[in-house]
Coordinates of C-alpha atoms in Angstrom, one line a residue:
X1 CA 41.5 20.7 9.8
X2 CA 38.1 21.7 11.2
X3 CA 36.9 22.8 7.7
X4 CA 38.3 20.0 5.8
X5 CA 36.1 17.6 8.3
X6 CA 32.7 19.6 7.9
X7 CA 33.1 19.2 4.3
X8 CA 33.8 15.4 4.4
X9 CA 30.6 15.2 6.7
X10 CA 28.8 17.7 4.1
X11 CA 29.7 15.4 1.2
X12 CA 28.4 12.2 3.3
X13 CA 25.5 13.3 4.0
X14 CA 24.7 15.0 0.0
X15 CA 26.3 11.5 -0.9
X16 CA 23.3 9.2 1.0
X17 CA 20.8 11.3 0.2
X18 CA 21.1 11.1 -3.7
X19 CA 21.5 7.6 -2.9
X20 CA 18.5 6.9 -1.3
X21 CA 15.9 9.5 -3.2
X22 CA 17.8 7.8 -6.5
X23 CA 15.1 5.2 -7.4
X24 CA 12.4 7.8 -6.7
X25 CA 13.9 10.5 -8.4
X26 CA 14.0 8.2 -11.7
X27 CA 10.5 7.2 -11.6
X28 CA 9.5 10.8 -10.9
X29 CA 11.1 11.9 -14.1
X30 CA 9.9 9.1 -16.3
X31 CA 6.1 9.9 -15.0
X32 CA 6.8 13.4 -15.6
X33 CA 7.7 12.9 -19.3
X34 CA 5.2 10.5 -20.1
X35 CA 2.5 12.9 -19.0
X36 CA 4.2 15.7 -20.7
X37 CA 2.7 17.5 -23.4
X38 CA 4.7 20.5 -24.5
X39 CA 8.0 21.3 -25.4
X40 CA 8.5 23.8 -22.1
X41 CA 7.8 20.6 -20.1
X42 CA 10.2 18.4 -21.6
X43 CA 12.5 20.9 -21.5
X44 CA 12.1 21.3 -18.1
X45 CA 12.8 17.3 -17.8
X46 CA 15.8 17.3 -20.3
X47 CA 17.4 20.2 -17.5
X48 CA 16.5 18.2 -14.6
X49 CA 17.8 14.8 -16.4
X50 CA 21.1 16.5 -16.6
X51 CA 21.3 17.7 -12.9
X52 CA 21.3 14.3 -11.9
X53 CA 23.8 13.4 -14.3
X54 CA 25.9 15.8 -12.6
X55 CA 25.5 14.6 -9.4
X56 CA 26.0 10.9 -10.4
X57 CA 29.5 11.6 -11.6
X58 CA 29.6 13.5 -8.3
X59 CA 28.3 11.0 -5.9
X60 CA 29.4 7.7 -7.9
X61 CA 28.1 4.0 -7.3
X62 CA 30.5 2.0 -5.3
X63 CA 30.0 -0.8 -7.7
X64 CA 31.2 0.2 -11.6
X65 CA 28.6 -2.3 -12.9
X66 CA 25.8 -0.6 -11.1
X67 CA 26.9 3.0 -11.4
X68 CA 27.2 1.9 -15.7
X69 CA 23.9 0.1 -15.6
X70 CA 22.5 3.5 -13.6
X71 CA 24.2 5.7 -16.2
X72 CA 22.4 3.8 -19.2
X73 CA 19.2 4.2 -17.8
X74 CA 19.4 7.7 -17.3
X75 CA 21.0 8.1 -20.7
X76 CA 18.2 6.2 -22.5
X77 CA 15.4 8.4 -20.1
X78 CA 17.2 11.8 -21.8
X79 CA 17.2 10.7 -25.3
X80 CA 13.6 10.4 -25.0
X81 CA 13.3 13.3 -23.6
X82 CA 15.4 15.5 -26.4
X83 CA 13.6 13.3 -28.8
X84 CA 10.1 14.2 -27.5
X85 CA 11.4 17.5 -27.4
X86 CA 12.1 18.0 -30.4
X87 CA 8.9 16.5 -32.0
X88 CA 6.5 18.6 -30.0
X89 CA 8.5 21.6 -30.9
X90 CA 8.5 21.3 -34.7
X91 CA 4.5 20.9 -34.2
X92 CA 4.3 23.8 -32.1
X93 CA 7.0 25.9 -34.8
X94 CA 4.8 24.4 -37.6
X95 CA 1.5 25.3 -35.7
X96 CA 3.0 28.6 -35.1
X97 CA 3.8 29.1 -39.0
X98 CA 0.0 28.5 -40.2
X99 CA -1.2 31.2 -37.5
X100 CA 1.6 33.7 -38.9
X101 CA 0.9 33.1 -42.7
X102 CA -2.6 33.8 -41.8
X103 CA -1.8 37.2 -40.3
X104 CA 0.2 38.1 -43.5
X105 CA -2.7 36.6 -45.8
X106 CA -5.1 38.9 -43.5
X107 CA -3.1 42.1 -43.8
X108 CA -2.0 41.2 -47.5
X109 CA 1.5 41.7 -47.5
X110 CA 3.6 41.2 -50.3
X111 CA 5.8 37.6 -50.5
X112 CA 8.7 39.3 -51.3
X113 CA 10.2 42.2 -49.6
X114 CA 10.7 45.7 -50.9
X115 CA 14.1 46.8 -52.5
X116 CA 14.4 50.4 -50.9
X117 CA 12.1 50.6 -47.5
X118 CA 10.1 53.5 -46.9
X119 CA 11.8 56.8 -45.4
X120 CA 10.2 58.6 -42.9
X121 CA 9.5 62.6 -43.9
X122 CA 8.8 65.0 -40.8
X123 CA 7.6 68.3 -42.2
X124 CA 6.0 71.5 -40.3
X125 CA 2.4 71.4 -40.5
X126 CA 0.7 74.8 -42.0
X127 CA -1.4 76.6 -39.7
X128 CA -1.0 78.5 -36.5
X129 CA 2.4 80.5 -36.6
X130 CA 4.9 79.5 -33.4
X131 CA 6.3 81.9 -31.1
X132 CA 9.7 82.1 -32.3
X133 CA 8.3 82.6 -36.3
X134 CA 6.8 85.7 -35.5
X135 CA 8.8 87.7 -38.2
X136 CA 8.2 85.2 -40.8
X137 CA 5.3 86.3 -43.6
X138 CA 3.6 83.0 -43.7
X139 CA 1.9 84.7 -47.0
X140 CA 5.4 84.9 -48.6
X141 CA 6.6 82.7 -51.5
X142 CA 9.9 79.7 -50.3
X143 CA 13.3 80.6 -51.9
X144 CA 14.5 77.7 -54.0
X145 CA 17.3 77.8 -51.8
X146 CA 14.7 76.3 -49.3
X147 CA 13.4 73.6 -50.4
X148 CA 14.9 70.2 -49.5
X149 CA 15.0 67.9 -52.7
X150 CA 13.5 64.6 -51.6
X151 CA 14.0 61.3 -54.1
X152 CA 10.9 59.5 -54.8
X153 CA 12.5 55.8 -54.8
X154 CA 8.6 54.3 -55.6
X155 CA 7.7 56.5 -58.1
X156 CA 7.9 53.2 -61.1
X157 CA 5.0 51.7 -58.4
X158 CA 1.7 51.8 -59.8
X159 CA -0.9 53.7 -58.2
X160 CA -4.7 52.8 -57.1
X161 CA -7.6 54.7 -57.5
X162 CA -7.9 55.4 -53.9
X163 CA -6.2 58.7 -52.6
X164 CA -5.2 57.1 -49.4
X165 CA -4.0 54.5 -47.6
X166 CA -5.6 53.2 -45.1
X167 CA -4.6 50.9 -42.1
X168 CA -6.2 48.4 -40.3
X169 CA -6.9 49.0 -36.7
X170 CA -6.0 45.8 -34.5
X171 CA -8.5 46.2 -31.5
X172 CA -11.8 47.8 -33.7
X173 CA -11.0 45.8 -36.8
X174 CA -12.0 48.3 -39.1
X175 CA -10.5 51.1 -41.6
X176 CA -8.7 54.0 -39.3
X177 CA -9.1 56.4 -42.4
X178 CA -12.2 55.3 -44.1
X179 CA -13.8 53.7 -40.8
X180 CA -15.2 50.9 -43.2
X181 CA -15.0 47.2 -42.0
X182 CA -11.6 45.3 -43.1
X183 CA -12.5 41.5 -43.7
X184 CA -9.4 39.6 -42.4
X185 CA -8.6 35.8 -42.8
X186 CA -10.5 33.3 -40.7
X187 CA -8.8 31.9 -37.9
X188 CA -8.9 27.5 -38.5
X189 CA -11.4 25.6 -35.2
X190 CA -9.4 23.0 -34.0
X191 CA -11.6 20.4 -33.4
X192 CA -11.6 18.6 -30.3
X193 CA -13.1 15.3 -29.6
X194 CA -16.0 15.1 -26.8
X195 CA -15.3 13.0 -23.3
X196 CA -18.1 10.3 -22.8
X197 CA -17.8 9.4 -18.7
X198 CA -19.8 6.4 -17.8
X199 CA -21.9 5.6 -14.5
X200 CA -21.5 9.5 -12.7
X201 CA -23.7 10.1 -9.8
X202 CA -23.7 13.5 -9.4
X203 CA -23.6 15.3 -13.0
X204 CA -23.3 18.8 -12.3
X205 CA -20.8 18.7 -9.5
X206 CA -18.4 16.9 -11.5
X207 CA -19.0 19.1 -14.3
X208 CA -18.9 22.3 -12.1
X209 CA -15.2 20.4 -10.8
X210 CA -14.1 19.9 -14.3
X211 CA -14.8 23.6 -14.8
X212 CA -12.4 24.4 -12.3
X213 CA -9.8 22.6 -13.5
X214 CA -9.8 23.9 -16.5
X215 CA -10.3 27.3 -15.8
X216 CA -13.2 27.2 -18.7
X217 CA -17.0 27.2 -19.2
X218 CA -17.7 23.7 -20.2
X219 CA -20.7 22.3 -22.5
X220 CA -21.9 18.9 -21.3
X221 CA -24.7 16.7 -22.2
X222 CA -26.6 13.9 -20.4
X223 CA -27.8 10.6 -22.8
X224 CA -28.6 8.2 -20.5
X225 CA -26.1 7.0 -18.1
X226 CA -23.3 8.7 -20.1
X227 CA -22.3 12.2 -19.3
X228 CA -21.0 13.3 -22.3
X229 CA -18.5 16.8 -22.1
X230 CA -17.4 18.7 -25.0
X231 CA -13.9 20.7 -24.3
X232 CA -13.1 23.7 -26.0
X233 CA -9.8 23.8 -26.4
X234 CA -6.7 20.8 -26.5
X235 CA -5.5 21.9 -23.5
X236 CA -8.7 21.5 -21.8
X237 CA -9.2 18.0 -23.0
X238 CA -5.8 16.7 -21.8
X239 CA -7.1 18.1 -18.3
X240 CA -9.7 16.4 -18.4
X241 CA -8.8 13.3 -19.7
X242 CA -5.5 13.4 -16.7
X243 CA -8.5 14.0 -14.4
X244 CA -10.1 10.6 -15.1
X245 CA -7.3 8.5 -15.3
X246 CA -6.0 9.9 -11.8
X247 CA -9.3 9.5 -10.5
X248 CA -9.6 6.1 -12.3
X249 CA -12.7 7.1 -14.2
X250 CA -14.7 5.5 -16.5
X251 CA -15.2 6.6 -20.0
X252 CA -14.0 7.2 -23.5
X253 CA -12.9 9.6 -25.6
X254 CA -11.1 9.9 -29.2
X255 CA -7.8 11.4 -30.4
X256 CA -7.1 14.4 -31.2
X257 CA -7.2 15.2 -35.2
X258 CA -3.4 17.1 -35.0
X259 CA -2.1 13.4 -33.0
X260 CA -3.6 11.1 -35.6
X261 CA -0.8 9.5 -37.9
X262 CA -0.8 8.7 -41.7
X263 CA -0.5 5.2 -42.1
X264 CA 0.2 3.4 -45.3
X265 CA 0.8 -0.5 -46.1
X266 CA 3.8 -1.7 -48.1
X267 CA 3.1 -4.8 -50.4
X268 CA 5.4 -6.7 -52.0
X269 CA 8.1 -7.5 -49.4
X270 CA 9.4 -10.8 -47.8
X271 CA 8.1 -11.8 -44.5
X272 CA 11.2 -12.1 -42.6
X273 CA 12.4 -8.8 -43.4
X274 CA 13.5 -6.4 -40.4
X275 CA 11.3 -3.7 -39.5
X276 CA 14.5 -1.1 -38.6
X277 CA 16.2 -2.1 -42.1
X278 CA 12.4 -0.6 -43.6
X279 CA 12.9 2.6 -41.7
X280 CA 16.5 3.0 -42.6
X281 CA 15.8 2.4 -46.2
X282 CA 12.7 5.1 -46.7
X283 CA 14.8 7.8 -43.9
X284 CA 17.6 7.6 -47.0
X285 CA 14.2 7.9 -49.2
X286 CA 13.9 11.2 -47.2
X287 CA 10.9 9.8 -45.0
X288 CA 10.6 9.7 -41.3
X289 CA 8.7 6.5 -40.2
X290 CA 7.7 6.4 -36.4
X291 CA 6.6 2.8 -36.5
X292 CA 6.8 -0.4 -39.0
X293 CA 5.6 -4.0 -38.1
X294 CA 4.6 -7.3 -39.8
X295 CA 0.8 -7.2 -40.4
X296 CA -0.8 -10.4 -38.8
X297 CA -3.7 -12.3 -40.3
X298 CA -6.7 -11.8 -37.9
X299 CA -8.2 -15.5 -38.7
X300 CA -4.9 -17.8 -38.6
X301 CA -2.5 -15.6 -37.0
X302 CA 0.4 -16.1 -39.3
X303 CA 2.0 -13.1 -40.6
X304 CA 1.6 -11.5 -44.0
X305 CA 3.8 -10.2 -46.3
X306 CA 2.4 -6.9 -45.7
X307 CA 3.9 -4.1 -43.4
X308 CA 2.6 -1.2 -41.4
X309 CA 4.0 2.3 -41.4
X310 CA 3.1 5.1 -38.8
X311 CA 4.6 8.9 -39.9
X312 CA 3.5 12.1 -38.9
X313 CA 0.7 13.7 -41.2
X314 CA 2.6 16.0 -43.5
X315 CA 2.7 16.8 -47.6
X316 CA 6.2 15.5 -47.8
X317 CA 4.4 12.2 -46.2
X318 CA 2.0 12.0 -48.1
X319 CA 4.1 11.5 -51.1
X320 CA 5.3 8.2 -50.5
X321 CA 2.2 6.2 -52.1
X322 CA 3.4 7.7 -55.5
X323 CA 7.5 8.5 -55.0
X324 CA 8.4 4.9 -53.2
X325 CA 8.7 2.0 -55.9
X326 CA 11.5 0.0 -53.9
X327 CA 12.7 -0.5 -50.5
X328 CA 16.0 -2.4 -50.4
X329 CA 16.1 -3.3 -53.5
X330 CA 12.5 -5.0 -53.7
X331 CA 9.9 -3.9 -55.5
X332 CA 6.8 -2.8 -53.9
X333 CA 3.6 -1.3 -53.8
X334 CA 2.4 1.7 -50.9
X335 CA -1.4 1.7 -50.6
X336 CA -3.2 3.7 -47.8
X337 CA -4.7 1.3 -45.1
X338 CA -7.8 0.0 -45.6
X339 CA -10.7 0.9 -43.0
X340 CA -12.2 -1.8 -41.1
X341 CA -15.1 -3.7 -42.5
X342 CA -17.9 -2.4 -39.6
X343 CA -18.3 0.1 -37.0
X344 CA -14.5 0.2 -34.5
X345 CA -14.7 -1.8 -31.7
X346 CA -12.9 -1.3 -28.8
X347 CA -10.5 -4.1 -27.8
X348 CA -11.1 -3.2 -24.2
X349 CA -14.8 -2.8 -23.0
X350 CA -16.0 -4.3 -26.4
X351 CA -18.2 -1.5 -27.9
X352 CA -18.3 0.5 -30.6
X353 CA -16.9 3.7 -32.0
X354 CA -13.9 4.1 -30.1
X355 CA -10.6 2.5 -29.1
X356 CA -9.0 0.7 -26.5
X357 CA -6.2 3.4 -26.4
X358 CA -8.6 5.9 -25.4
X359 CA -10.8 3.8 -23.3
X360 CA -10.8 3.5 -19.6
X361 CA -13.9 1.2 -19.2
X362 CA -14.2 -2.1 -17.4
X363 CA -12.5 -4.5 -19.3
X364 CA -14.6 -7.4 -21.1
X365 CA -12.9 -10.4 -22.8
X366 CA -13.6 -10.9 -26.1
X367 CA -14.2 -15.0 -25.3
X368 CA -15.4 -15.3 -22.0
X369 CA -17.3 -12.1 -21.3
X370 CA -15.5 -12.0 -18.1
X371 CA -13.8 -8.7 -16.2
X372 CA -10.6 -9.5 -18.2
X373 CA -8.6 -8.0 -21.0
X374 CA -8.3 -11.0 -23.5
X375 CA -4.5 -11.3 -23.0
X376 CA -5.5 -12.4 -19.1
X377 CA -8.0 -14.7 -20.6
X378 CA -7.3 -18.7 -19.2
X379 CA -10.5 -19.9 -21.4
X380 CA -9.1 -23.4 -22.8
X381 CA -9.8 -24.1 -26.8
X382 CA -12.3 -26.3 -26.5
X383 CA -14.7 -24.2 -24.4
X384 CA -17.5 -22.2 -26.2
X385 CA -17.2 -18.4 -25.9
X386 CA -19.2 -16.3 -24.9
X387 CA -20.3 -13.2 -26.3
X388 CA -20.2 -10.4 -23.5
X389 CA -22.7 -8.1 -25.8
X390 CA -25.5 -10.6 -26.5
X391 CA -24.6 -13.8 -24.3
X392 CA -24.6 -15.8 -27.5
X393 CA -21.9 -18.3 -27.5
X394 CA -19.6 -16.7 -30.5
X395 CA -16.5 -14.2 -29.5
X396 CA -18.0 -10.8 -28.7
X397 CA -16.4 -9.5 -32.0
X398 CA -18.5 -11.8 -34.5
X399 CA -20.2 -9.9 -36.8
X400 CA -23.2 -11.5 -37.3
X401 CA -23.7 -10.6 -33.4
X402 CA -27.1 -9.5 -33.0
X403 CA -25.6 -6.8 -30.9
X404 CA -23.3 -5.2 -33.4
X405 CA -23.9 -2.2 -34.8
X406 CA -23.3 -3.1 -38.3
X407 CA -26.8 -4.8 -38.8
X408 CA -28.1 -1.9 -37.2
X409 CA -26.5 0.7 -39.9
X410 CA -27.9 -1.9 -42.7
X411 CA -31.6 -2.7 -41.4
X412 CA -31.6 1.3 -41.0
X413 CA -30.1 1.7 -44.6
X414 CA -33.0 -1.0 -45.8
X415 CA -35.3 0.9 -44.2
X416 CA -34.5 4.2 -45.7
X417 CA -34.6 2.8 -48.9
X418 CA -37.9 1.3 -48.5
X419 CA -39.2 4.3 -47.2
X420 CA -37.8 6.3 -50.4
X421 CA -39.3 3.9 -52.7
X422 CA -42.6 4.1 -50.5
X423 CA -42.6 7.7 -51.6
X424 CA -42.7 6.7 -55.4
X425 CA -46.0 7.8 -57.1
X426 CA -47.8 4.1 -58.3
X427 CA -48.8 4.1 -61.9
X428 CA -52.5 3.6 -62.2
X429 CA -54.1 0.7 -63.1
X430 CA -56.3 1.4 -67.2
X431 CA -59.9 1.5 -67.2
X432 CA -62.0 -1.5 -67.2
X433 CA -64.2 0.0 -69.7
X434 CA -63.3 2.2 -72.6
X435 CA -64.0 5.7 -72.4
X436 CA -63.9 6.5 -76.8
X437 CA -65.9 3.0 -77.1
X438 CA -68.5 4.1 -74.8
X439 CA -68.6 7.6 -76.0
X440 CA -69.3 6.2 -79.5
X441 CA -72.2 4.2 -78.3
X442 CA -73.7 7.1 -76.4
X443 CA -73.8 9.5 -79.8
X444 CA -76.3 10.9 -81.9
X445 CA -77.1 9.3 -85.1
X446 CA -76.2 12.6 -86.3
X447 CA -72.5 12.5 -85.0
X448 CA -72.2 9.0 -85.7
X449 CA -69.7 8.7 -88.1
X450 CA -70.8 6.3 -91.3
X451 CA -69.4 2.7 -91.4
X452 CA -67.4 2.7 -94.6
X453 CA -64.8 5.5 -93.8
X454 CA -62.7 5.9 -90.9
X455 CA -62.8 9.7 -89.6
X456 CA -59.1 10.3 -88.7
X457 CA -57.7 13.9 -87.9
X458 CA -57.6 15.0 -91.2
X459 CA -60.7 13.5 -93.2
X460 CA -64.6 14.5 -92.9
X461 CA -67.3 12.3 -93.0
X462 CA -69.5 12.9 -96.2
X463 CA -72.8 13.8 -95.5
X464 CA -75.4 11.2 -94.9
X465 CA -77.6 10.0 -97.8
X466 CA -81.4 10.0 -96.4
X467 CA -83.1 7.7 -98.5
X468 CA -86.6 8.9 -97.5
X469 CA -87.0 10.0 -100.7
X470 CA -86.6 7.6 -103.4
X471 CA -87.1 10.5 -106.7
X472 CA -83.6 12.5 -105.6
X473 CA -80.9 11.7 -107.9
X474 CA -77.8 11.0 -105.7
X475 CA -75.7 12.4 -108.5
X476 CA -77.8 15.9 -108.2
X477 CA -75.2 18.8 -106.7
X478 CA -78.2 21.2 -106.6
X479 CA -80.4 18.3 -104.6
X480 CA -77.5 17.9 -102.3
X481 CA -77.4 21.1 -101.2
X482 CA -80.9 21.3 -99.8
X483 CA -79.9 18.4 -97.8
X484 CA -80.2 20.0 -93.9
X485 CA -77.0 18.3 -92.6
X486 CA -74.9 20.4 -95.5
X487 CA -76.8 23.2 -94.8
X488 CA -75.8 22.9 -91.6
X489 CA -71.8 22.3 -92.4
X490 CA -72.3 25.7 -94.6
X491 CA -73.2 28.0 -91.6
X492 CA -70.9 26.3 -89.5
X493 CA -67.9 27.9 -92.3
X494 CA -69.4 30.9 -92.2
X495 CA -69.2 31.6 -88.7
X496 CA -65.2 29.9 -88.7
X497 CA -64.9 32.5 -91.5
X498 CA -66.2 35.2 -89.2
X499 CA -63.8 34.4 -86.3
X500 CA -61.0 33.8 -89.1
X501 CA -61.8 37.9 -90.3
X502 CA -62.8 39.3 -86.7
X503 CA -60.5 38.4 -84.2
X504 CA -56.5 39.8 -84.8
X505 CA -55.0 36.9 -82.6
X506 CA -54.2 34.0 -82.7
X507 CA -54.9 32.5 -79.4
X508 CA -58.3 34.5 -79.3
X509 CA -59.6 32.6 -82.8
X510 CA -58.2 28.9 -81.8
X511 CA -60.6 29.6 -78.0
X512 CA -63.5 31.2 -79.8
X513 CA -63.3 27.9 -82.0
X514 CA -63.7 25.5 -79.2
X515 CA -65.9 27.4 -77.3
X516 CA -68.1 27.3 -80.9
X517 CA -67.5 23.7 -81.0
X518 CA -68.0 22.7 -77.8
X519 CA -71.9 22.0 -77.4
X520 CA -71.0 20.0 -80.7
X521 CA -68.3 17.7 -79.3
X522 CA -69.2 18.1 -75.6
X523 CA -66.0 18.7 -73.9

């Protein structure tokens, strides 16, 4: 009797304390799984989820509606949990895969396996003589009776030039039997996005904190006011971001490259058609959508017969802009999501080149430029806005701002351009004065050519007539000749007919030639 009342007392007392650490023992394990970030630690959740399921149906509700509405909750809190799971672990198996199939690539194993494995041989080595072989003559020949016959099962293998085989050692990294340096495959950097915190007083201690959290040495670098930290690893940066959100921080960062999700658009479709029935449609289509909503117009707000999709970054994925023609029964069209016109702007703190989801600035509203997200904004319709980046009185998101960075990027592309063309030679203005009309004015009358021919490459001037004395017979050959200017052309052949016989070469005739000619033409 004694027993069965300590027991009744025991389960009183187990009974009111589940009862009262219930609500906090719920919002511990939804905090827990939010912040969550590997399959051990959901697991861990998905273990403790059930515990409590045990001792609900142990320690019921008085009420059935409440100990239903209790069991619901925790039913929906380890769904999530199995489903979360389940995604993180088919990254980490897939992530797990790539560093294996490296390995293999690095050690250049074959895809498919062998069809007999390899037999281990163990055979005395030759040498010293044991004890108990004394009275063996190592000198005389094996009997046939002897020898073990051994089957070659790889003799049909071809074989290398190299007589042997050599293996790679795992620590050193080189050849164990040729001691030469074995190139293996190039393990893949994960990038990992930089931390920008805002407004820190005391730089190094928070970086030598940060250090200590994450067990790593940590590069940082100061631009202005911003303390900009760069993690090395993903683990690090989730540390660090959980750091500044617990410590309520402000700063910004971007996601991580293996979290970012293919998104495509789907045109073609009906306004009112249900986002589930999309998703049910393309999972039949062998596609696993994460999210699907209308697609707003950012000037009138009305929707669009366009629709978002958000799937996990894989090749099967990225099939669907050229596999998927219809989704119930509709025709349609799957383009990749157009990028932005202009830099990103954060929704929250209204800069640029980050998000809001990532952000945890000081909110700005876009209207009023006051300490608001825009959702908390009471600015009525008829009051100007305000721009929070310039002051002017246009929405902080205008893009003629003279504050966004877009006008920036062009001047600087204007000015680049300018400064290319800058570099561009200028073609010179001609002469003023002819340099061949002045060169004929300043000749001899001896090289000036007579009036009534026109030298060109090809033609020589005749020799002048002189007319100083009027008994010569212009007709006369023999008269000609004693003329001094063709007296003058004959030696001038006979020394071309010199070079012509002398020099062997080309090149050496052609300069001896202009170096003859060149008191004549004054080069």
């Amino acid at each position: 009797m004694e027993k069965q009342t300590e027991q009744e007392e025991a389960y009183t007392i187990a009974y009111i304390d589940f009862h009262k650490s219930w609500e906090s023992t719920m919002n511990s394990l939804v905090q827990n799984l939010n912040v969550s970030k590997t399959s051990e630690e959901a697991a861990v959740i998905i273990r403790g989820t059930e515990e409590v399921e045990n001792k609900m149906r142990e320690f019921p509700f008085s009420l059935p509606e409440e100990q239903a509405s209790n069991m619901r909750q925790l039913g929906d809190v380890l769904d999530e949990a199995k489903f979360k799971f389940t995604h993180i672990r088919k990254l980490e198996i897939a992530e797990q895969s790539k560093l294996l199939q490296a390995q293999v690539d690095a050690w250049g194993l074959p895809t498919k396996p062998l069809e007999a494995p390899f037999q281990v041989i163990l055979s005395r080595k030759k040498g010293r003589k044991n004890s108990g072989d004394s009275d063996i003559d190592p000198k005389k020949a094996k009997k046939d009776d002897d020898i073990i016959p051994t089957q070659n099962k790889f003799a049909e293998l071809t074989v290398s030039n190299s007589s042997s085989m050599d293996f790679t050692d795992p620590q050193e990294g080189t050849s164990a039997t040729s001691g030469t340096p074995v190139v293996t495959a190039p393990q893949k950097k994960h990038h990992v996005p930089p931390i920008t915190i805002n407004n820190v007083s005391n730089q190094a201690a928070l970086l030598k904190h940060l250090q200590g959290v994450t067990k790593l040495k940590l590069e940082a670098k100061l631009i202005g006011t911003k303390f900009r930290i760069y993690p090395q690893t993903p683990y690090a940066y989730t540390l660090i971001r959980r750091y500044i959100e617990e410590n309520s921080l402000e700063g910004y960062t971007y996601m991580l490259p293996e979290d970012r999700k293919l998104r495509a658009v789907i045109r073609g479709l009906p306004i009112d058609m249900p986002p589930m029935e999309i998703i049910s449609d393309l999972a039949t289509q062998g596609y696993q959508i994460e999210e699907c909503h209308n697609m707003v117009s950012r000037k009138t707000g009305a929707p669009m017969p366009l629709f978002m999709l958000s799937m996990e970054r894989s090749e099967q994925h990225k099939s669907i802009f050229q596999n998927v023609t219809s989704i119930a029964f509709v025709k349609v069209i799957v383009e990749i999501l157009r990028k932005k016109y202009g830099p990103p702007q954060c929704y929250r703190c209204q800069g640029f080149f980050h998000s809001s989801k990532f952000c945890t600035r000081t909110p700005r509203c876009v209207k009023c430029a006051g300490n608001h997200l825009a959702k908390e904004c009471e600015k009525e319709l008829n009051d100007k806005p305000k721009c929070c980046l310039c002051g002017g009185e246009h929405p902080a998101n205008f893009l003629g701002c003279p504050k966004n960075l877009k006008l920036r990027i062009e001047a600087e592309k204007e000015r680049k351009q300018q400064q290319k063309s800058a570099r561009i030679v200028p073609v010179p203005e001609p002469p003023k004065t002819n340099y061949w009309e002045q060169r004929a004015k300043n000749a001899t009358p001896r090289q000036q050519p007579p009036a009534n021919t026109q030298p060109g490459p090809s033609t020589v001037p005749p020799p002048p007539i002189h007319k100083n004395n009027s008994q010569e017979d212009p007709t006369d050959i023999f008269a000609q000749l004693k003329n001094p200017a063709v007296q003058e052309t004959f030696d001038l052949l006979e020394q071309f007919i010199t070079i012509a016989t002398t020099i062997p070469s080309k090149v050496g005739r052609l300069r001896a030639i202009r170096n003859l000619l060149a008191d004549e033409i004054h080069f």
